[in-house]
mmCIF file of C-alpha atoms in Angstrom:
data_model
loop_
_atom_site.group_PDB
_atom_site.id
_atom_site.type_symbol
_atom_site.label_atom_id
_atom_site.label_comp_id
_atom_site.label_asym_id
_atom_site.label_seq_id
_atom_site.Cartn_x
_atom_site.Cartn_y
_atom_site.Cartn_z
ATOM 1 C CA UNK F 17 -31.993 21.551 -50.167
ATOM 2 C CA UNK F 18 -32.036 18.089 -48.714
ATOM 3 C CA UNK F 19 -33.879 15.606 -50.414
ATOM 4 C CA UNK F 20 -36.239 14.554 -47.450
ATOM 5 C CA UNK F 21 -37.319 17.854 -47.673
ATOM 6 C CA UNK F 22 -38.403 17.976 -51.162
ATOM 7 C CA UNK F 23 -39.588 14.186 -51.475
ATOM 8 C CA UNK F 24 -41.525 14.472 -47.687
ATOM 9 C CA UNK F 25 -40.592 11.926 -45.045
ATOM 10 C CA UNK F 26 -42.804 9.116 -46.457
ATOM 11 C CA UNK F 27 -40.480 7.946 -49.076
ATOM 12 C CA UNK F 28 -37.501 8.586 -47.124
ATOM 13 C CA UNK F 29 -38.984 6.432 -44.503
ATOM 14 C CA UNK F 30 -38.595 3.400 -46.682
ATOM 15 C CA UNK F 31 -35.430 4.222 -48.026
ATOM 16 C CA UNK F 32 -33.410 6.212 -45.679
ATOM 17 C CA UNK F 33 -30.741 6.233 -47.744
ATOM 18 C CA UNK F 34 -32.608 9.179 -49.941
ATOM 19 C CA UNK F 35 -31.550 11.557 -46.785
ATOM 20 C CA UNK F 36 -28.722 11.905 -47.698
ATOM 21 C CA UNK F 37 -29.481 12.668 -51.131
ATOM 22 C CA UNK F 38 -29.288 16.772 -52.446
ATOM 23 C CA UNK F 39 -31.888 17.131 -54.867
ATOM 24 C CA UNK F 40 -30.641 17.659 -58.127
ATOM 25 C CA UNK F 41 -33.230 20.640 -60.367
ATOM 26 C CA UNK F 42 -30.853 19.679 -63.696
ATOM 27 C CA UNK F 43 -31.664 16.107 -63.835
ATOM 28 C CA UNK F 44 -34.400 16.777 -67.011
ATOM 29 C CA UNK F 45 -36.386 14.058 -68.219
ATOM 30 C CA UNK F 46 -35.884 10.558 -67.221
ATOM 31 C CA UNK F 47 -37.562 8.099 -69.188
ATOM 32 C CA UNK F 48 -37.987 4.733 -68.091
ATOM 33 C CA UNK F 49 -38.049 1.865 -70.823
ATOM 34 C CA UNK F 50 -40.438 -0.307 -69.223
ATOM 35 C CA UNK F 51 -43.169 0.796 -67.204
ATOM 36 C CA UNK F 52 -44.905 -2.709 -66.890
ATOM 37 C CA UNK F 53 -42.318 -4.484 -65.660
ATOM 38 C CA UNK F 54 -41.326 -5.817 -62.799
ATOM 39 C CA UNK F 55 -38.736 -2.962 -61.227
ATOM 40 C CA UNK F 56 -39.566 0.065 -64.228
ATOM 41 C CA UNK F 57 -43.600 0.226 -62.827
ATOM 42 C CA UNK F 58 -41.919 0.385 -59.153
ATOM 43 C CA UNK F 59 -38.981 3.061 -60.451
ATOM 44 C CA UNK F 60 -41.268 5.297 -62.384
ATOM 45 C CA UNK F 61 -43.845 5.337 -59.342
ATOM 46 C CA UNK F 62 -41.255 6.010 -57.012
ATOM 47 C CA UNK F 63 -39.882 9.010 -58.732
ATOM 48 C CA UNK F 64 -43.135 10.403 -59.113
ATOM 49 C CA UNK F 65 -43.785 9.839 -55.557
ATOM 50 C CA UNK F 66 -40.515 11.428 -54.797
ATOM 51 C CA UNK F 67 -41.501 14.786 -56.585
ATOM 52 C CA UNK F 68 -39.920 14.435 -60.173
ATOM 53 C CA UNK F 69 -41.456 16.556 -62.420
ATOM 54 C CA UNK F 70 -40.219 15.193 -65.756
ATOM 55 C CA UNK F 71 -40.789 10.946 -66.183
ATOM 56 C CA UNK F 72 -41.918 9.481 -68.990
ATOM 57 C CA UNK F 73 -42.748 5.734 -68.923
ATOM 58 C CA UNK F 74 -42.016 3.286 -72.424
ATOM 59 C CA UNK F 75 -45.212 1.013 -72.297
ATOM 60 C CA UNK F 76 -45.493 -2.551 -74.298
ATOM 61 C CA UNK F 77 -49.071 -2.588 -75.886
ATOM 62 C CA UNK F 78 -48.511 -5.710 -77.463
ATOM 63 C CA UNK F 79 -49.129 -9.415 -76.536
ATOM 64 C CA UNK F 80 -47.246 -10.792 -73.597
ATOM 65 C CA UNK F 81 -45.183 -13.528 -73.397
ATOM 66 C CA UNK F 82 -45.133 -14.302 -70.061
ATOM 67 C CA UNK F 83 -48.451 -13.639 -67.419
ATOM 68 C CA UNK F 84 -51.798 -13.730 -68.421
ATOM 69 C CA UNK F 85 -53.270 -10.076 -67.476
ATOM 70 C CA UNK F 86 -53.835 -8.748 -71.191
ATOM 71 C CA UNK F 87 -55.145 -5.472 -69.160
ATOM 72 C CA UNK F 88 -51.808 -4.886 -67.296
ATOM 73 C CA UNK F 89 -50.669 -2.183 -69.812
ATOM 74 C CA UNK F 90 -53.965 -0.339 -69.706
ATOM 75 C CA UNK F 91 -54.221 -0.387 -65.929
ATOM 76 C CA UNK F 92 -50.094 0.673 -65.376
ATOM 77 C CA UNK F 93 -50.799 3.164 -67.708
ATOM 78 C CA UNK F 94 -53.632 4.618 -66.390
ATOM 79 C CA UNK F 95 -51.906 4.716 -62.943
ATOM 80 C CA UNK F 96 -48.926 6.477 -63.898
ATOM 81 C CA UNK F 97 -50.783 9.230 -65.919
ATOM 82 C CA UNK F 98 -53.143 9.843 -62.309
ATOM 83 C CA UNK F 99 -49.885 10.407 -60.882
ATOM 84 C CA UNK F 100 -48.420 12.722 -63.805
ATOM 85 C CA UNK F 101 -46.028 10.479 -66.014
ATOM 86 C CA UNK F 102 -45.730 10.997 -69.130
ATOM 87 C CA UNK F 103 -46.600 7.647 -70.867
ATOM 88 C CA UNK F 104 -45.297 6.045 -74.554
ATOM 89 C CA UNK F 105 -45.302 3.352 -76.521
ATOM 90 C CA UNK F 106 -42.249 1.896 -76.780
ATOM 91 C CA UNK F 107 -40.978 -1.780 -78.698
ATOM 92 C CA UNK F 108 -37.587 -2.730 -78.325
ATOM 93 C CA UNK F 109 -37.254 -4.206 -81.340
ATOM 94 C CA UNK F 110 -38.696 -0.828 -82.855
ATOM 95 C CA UNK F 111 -35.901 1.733 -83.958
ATOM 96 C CA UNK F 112 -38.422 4.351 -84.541
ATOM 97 C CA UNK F 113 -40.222 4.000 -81.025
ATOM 98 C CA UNK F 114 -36.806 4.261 -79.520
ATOM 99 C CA UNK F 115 -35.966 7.683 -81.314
ATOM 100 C CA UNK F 116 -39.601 8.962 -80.156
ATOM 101 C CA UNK F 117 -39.275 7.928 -76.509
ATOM 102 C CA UNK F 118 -35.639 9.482 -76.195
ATOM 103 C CA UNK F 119 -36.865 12.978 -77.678
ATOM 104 C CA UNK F 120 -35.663 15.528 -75.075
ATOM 105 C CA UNK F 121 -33.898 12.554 -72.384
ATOM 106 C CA UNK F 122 -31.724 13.295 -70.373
ATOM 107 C CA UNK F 123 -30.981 10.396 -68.217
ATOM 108 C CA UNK F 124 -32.515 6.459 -69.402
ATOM 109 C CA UNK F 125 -33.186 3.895 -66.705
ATOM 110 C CA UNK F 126 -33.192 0.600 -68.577
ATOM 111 C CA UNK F 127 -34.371 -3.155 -67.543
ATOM 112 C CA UNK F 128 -34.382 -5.579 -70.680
ATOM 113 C CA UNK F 129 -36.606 -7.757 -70.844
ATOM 114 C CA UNK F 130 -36.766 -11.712 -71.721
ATOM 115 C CA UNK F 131 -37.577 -11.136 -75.690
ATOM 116 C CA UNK F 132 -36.413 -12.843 -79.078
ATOM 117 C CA UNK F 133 -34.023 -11.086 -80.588
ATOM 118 C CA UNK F 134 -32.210 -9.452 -77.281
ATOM 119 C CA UNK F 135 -28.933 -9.641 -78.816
ATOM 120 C CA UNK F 136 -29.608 -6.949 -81.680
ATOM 121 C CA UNK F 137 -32.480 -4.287 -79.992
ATOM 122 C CA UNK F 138 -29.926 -3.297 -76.873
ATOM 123 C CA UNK F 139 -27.040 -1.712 -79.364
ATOM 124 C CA UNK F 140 -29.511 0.079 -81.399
ATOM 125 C CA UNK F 141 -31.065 1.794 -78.494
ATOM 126 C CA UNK F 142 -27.530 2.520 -76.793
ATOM 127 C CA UNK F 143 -26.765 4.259 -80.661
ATOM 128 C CA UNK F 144 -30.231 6.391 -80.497
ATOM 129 C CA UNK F 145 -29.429 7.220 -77.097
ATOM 130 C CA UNK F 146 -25.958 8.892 -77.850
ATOM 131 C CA UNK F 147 -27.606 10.611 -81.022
ATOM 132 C CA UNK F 148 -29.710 11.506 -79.345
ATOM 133 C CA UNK F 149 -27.400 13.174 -75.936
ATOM 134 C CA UNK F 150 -28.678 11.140 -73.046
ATOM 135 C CA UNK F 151 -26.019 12.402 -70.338
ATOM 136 C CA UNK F 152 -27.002 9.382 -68.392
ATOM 137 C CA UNK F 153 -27.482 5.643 -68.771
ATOM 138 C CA UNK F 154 -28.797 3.557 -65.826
ATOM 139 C CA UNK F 155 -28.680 -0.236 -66.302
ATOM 140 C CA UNK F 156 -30.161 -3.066 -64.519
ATOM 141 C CA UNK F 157 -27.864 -6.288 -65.163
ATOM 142 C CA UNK F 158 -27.279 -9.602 -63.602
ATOM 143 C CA UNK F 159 -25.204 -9.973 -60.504
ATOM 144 C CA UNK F 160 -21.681 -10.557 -61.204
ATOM 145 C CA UNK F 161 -19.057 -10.170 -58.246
ATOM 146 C CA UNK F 162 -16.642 -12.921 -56.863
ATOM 147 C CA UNK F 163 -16.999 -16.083 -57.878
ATOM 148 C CA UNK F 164 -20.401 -15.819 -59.096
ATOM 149 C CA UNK F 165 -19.360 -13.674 -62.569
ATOM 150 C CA UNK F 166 -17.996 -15.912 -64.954
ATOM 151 C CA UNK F 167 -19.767 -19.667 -64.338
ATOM 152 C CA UNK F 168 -22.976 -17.797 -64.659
ATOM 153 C CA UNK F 169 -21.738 -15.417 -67.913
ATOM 154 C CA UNK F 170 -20.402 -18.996 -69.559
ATOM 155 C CA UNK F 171 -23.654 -20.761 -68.685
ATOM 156 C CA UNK F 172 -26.830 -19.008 -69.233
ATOM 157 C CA UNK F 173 -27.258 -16.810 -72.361
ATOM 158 C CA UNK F 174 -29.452 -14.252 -71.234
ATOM 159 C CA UNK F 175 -26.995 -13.471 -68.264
ATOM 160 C CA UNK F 176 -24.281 -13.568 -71.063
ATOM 161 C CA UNK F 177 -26.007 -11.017 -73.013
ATOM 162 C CA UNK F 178 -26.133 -8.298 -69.869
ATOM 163 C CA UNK F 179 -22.666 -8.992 -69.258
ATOM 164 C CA UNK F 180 -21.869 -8.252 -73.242
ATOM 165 C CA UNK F 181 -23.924 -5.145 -72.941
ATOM 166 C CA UNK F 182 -22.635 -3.754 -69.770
ATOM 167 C CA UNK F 183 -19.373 -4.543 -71.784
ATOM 168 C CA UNK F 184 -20.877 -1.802 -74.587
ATOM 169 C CA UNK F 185 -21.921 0.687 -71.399
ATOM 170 C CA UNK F 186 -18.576 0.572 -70.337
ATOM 171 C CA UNK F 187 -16.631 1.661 -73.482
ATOM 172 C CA UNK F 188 -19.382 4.374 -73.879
ATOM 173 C CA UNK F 189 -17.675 6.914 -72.039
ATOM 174 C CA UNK F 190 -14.552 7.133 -74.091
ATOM 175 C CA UNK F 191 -16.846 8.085 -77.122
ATOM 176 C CA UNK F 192 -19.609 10.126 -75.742
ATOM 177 C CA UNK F 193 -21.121 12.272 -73.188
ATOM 178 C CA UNK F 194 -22.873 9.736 -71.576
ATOM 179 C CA UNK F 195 -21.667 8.570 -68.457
ATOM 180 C CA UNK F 196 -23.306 5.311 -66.656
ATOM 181 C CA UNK F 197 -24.242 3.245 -63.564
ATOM 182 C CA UNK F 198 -25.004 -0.657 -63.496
ATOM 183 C CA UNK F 199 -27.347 -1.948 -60.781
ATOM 184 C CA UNK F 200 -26.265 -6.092 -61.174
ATOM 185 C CA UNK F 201 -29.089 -7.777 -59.409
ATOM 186 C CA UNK F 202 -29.018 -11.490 -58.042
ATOM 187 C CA UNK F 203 -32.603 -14.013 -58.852
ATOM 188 C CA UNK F 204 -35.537 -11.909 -58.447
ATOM 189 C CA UNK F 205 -37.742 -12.937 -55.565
ATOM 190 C CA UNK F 206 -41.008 -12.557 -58.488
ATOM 191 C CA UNK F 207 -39.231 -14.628 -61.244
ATOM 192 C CA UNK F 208 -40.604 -18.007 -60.428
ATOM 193 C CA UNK F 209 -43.588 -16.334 -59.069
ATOM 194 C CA UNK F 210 -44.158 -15.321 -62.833
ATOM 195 C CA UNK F 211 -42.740 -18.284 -64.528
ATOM 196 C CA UNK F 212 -45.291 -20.672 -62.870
ATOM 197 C CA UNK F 213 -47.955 -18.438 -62.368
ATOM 198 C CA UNK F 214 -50.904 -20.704 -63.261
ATOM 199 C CA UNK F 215 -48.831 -24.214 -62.267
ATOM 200 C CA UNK F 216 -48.772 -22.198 -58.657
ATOM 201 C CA UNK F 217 -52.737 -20.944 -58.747
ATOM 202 C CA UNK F 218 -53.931 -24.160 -60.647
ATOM 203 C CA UNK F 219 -52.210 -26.943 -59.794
ATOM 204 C CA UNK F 220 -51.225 -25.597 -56.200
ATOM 205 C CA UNK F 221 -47.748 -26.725 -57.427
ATOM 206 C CA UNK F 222 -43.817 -24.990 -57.122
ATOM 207 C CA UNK F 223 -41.465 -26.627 -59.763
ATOM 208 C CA UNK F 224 -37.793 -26.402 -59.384
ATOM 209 C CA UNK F 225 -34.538 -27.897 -60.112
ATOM 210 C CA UNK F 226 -32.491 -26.363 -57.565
ATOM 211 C CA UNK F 227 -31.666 -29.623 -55.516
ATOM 212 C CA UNK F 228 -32.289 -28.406 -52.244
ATOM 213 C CA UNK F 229 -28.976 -25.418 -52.607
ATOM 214 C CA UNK F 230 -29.862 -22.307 -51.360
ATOM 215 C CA UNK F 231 -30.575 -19.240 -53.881
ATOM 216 C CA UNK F 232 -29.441 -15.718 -53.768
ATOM 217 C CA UNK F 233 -33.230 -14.589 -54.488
ATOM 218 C CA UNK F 234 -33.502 -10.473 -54.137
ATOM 219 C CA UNK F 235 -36.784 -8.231 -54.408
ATOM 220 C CA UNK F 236 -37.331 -5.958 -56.940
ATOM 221 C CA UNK F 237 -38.482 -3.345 -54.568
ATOM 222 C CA UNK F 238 -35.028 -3.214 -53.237
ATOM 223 C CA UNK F 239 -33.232 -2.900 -56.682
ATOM 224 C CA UNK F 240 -36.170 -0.316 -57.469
ATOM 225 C CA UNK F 241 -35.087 1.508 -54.376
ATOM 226 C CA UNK F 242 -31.129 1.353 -55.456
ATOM 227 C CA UNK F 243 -32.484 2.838 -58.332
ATOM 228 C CA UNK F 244 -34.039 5.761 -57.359
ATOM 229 C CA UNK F 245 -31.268 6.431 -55.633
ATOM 230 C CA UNK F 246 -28.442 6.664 -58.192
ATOM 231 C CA UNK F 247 -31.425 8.308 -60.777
ATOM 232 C CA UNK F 248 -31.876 11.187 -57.912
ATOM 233 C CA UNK F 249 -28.056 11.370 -57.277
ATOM 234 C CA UNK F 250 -26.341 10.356 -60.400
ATOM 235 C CA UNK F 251 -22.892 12.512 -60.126
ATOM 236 C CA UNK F 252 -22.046 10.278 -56.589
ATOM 237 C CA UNK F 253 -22.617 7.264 -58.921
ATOM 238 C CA UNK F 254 -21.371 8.091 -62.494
ATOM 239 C CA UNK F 255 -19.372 5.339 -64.217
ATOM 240 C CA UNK F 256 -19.564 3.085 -61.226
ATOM 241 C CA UNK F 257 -21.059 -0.701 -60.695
ATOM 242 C CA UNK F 258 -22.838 -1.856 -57.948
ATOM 243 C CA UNK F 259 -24.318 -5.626 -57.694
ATOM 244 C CA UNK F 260 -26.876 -5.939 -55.617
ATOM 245 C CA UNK F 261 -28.192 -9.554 -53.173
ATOM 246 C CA UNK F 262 -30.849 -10.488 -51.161
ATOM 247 C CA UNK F 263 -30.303 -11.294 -47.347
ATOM 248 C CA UNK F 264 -29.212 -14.940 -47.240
ATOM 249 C CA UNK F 265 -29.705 -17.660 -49.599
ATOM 250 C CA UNK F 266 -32.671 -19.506 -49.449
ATOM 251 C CA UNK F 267 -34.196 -22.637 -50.335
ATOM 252 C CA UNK F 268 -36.865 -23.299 -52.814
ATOM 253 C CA UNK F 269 -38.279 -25.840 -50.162
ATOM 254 C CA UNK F 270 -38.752 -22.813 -47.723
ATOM 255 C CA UNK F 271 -40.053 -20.557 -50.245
ATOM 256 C CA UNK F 272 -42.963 -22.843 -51.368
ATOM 257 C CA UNK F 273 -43.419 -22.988 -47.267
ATOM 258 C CA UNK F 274 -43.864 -19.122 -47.950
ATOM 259 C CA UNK F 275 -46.139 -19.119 -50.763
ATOM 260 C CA UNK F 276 -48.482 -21.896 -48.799
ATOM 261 C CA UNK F 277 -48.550 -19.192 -46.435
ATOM 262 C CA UNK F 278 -49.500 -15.864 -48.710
ATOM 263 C CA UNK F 279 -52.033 -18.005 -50.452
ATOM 264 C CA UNK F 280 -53.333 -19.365 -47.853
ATOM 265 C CA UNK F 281 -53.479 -23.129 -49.614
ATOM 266 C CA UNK F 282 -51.054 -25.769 -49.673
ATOM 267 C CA UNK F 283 -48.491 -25.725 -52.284
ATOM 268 C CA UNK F 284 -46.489 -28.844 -53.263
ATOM 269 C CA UNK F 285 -42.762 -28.725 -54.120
ATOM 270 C CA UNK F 286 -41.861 -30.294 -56.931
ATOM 271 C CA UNK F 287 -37.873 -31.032 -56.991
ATOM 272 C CA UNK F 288 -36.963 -32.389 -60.491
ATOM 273 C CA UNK F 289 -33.706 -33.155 -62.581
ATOM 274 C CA UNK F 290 -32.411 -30.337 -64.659
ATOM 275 C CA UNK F 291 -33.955 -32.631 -67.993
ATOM 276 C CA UNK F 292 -37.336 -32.876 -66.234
ATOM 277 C CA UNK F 293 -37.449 -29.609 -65.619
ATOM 278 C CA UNK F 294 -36.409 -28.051 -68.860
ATOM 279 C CA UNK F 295 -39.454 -30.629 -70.307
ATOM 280 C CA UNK F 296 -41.844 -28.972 -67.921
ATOM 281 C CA UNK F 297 -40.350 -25.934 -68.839
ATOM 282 C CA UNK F 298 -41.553 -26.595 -72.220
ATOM 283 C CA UNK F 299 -45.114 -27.750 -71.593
ATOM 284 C CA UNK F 300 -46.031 -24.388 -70.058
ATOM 285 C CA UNK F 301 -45.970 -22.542 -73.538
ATOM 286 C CA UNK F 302 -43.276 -20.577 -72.859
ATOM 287 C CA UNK F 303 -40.370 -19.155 -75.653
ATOM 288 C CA UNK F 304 -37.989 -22.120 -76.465
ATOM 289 C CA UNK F 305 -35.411 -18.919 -75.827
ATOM 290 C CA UNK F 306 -36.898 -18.483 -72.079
ATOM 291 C CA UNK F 307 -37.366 -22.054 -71.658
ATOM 292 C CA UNK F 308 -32.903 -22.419 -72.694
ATOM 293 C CA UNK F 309 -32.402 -19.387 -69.820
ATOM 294 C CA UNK F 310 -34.950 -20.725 -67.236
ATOM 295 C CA UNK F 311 -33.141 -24.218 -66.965
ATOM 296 C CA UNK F 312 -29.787 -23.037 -67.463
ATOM 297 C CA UNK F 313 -30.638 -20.946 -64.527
ATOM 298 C CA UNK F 314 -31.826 -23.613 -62.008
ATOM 299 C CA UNK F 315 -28.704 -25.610 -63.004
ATOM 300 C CA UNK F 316 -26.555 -23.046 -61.855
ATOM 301 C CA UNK F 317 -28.716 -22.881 -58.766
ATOM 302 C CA UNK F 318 -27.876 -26.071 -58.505
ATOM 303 C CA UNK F 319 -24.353 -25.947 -58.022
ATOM 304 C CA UNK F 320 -24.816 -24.275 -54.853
ATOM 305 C CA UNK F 321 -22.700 -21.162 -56.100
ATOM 306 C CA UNK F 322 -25.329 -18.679 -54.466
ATOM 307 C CA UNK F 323 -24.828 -20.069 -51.049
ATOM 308 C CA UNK F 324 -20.915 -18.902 -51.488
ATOM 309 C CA UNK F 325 -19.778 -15.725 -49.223
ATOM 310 C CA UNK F 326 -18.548 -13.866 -52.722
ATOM 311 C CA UNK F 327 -22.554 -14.038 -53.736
ATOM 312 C CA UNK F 328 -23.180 -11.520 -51.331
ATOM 313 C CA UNK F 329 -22.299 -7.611 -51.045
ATOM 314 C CA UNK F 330 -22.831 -4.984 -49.132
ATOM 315 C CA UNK F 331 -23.839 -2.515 -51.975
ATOM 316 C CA UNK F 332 -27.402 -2.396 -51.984
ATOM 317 C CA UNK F 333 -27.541 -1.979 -48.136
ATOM 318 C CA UNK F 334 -25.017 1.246 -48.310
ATOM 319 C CA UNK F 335 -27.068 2.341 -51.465
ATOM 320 C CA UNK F 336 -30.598 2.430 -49.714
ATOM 321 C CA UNK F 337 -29.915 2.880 -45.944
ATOM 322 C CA UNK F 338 -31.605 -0.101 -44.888
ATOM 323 C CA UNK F 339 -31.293 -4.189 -44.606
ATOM 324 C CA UNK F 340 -32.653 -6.042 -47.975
ATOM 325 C CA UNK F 341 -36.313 -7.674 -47.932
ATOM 326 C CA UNK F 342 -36.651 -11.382 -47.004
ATOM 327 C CA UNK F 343 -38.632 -13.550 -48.891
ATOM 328 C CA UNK F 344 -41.335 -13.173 -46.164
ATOM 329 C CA UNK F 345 -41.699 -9.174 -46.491
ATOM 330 C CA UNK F 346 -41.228 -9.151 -50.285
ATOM 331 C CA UNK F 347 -44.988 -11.332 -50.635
ATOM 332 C CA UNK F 348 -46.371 -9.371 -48.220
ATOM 333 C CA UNK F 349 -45.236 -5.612 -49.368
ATOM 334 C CA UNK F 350 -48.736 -5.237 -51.560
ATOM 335 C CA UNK F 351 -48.238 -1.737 -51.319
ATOM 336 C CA UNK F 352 -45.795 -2.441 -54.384
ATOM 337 C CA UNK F 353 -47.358 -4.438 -56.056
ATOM 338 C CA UNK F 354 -48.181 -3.579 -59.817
ATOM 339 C CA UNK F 355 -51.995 -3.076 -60.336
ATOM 340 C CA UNK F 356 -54.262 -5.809 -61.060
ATOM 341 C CA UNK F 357 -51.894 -8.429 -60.135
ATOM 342 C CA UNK F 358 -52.191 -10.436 -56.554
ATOM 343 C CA UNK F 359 -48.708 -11.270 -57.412
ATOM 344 C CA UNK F 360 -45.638 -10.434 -57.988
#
């Protein structure tokens, strides 16, 4: 039986690429590690939407470090129950939470989020997963093809880190079961979105330190949709990587154009120095670990390495059937968005 056929057309609709997808009864469980964030809430949703049976959603209960909704856990998890996940509690940086949520798995979709501690939580769960037989280990990384790979591995830490632990996916083969697939994503369109929520809906103001290069920004509806795709049809995409960009690279000039636009109020761009920046950085409260990746990040930006040809594949276009979102259609796809939020 034919995907489209199980799934209806809806979903297919949005990513054809699901048509050519055979629907797979032995998949099992899939459980999801973070159903608040920004591409697990849109992956879990779209494989209940899509007819699975068998998800089960890891849910953060505790503070957050970055955003201000302190209902957002209550209201994803309220969602995803109406639409039949199953829904946990799940800490990274919990062992015991990890051996709970895995009960039963048979395939793990994982997106790691900025937290203290990263470099320690992601090897523990990788050793409860194998203990615990997940046949399948989907991975959301950080883009690394052509020229991009190494000045961004050498340069940030947290992009570092994913490239250490899709280093640890890679080996896991050779001493388990498990087989893998790594989804490396360029800058997510919602990342700055998030970073400088309030500065944007306070202030009416869009830092950066970019200097005027272009930026491989991609939405996380179209990694979500890459996703669901290797989830739903994991033996086409065992063991393989795919990295995944946006259309073209953009400015952060014509992005705050954009978000003057969707908010319907003007919003000044800020250009600063990579200093100035990692200052500001600082002043919004945020993790002196987030602040270290968030201006390492805009001085690679800075370089102008996203505007290069190499920052660019064709992978998540053959994945989901269809041309990536623009900037543009990313603010304006609401339908996605996670509830409570007006953005991202």
């Amino acid at each position: 039986m034919t995907f489209i056929k199980s799934a209806g057309k809806k979903l297919a609709d949005v990513i054809p690429g699901l048509n050519a997808i055979t629907f797979d009864p032995s998949l099992g469980t899939i459980f999801v590690t973070s159903g608040t964030g920004l591409v697990g809430y849109r992956v879990a949703l779209s494989l209940l939407e899509a007819g699975h049976k068998s998800v089960r959603v890891g849910v953060w209960y505790g503070d957050r470090q970055i955003g201000d909704d302190e209902t957002l856990a209550e209201k994803v998890t309220k969602q995803l129950q109406e639409k039949g996940a199953e829904v946990v509690a799940f800490d990274w940086s919990d062992d015991q939470s990890h051996a709970a949520a895995l009960d039963g798995v048979n395939t793990v979709f994982a997106t790691i989020p900025h937290m203290k501690g990263w470099a320690d939580v992601f090897p523990s769960f990788l050793r409860t997963c194998k203990n615990k037989k997940v046949e399948h280990f989907v991975k959301i990384s950080f883009f690394k093809a052509g020229d991009v790979a190494s000045p961004y591995r050498q340069n940030v830490p947290f992009v570092k880190f994913h490239g250490t632990c899709d280093d640890i996916i890679e080996q896991v083969v050779f001493d388990s079961r498990m087989s893998y697939t790594i989804l490396g994503a360029s800058h997510l369109m919602a990342t700055p979105l998030l970073h400088q929520g309030n500065v944007l809906k306070e202030e009416h103001k869009f830092i950066t330190a970019s200097y005027g290069m272009g930026v491989n920004y991609i939405s996380p509806n179209d990694v979500a949709s890459a996703a669901l795709v290797v989830l739903l049809n994991r033996k086409e995409h065992r063991n393989k990587t795919y990295n995944l960009s946006g259309p073209y690279p953009i400015t952060d000039r014509a992005v705050c154009k954009l978000l003057s636009e969707f908010y319907e109020t003007p919003i000044e761009h800020v250009p600063m120095g990579y200093h100035d920046y990692e200052e500001d950085v600082k002043k919004r409260g945020l993790p002196e670990w987030l602040v270290l990746d968030s201006a390492a990040l805009e001085k690679m930006k800075a370089t102008g390495i996203d505007e290069l040809p190499s920052s660019f594949t064709k992978d998540l276009e053959k994945l989901i059937g269809r041309k990536p979102e623009t900037f543009r259609e990313y603010i304006t796809n609401k339908s996605a968005m996670r509830p409570g939020l007006k953005f991202p």
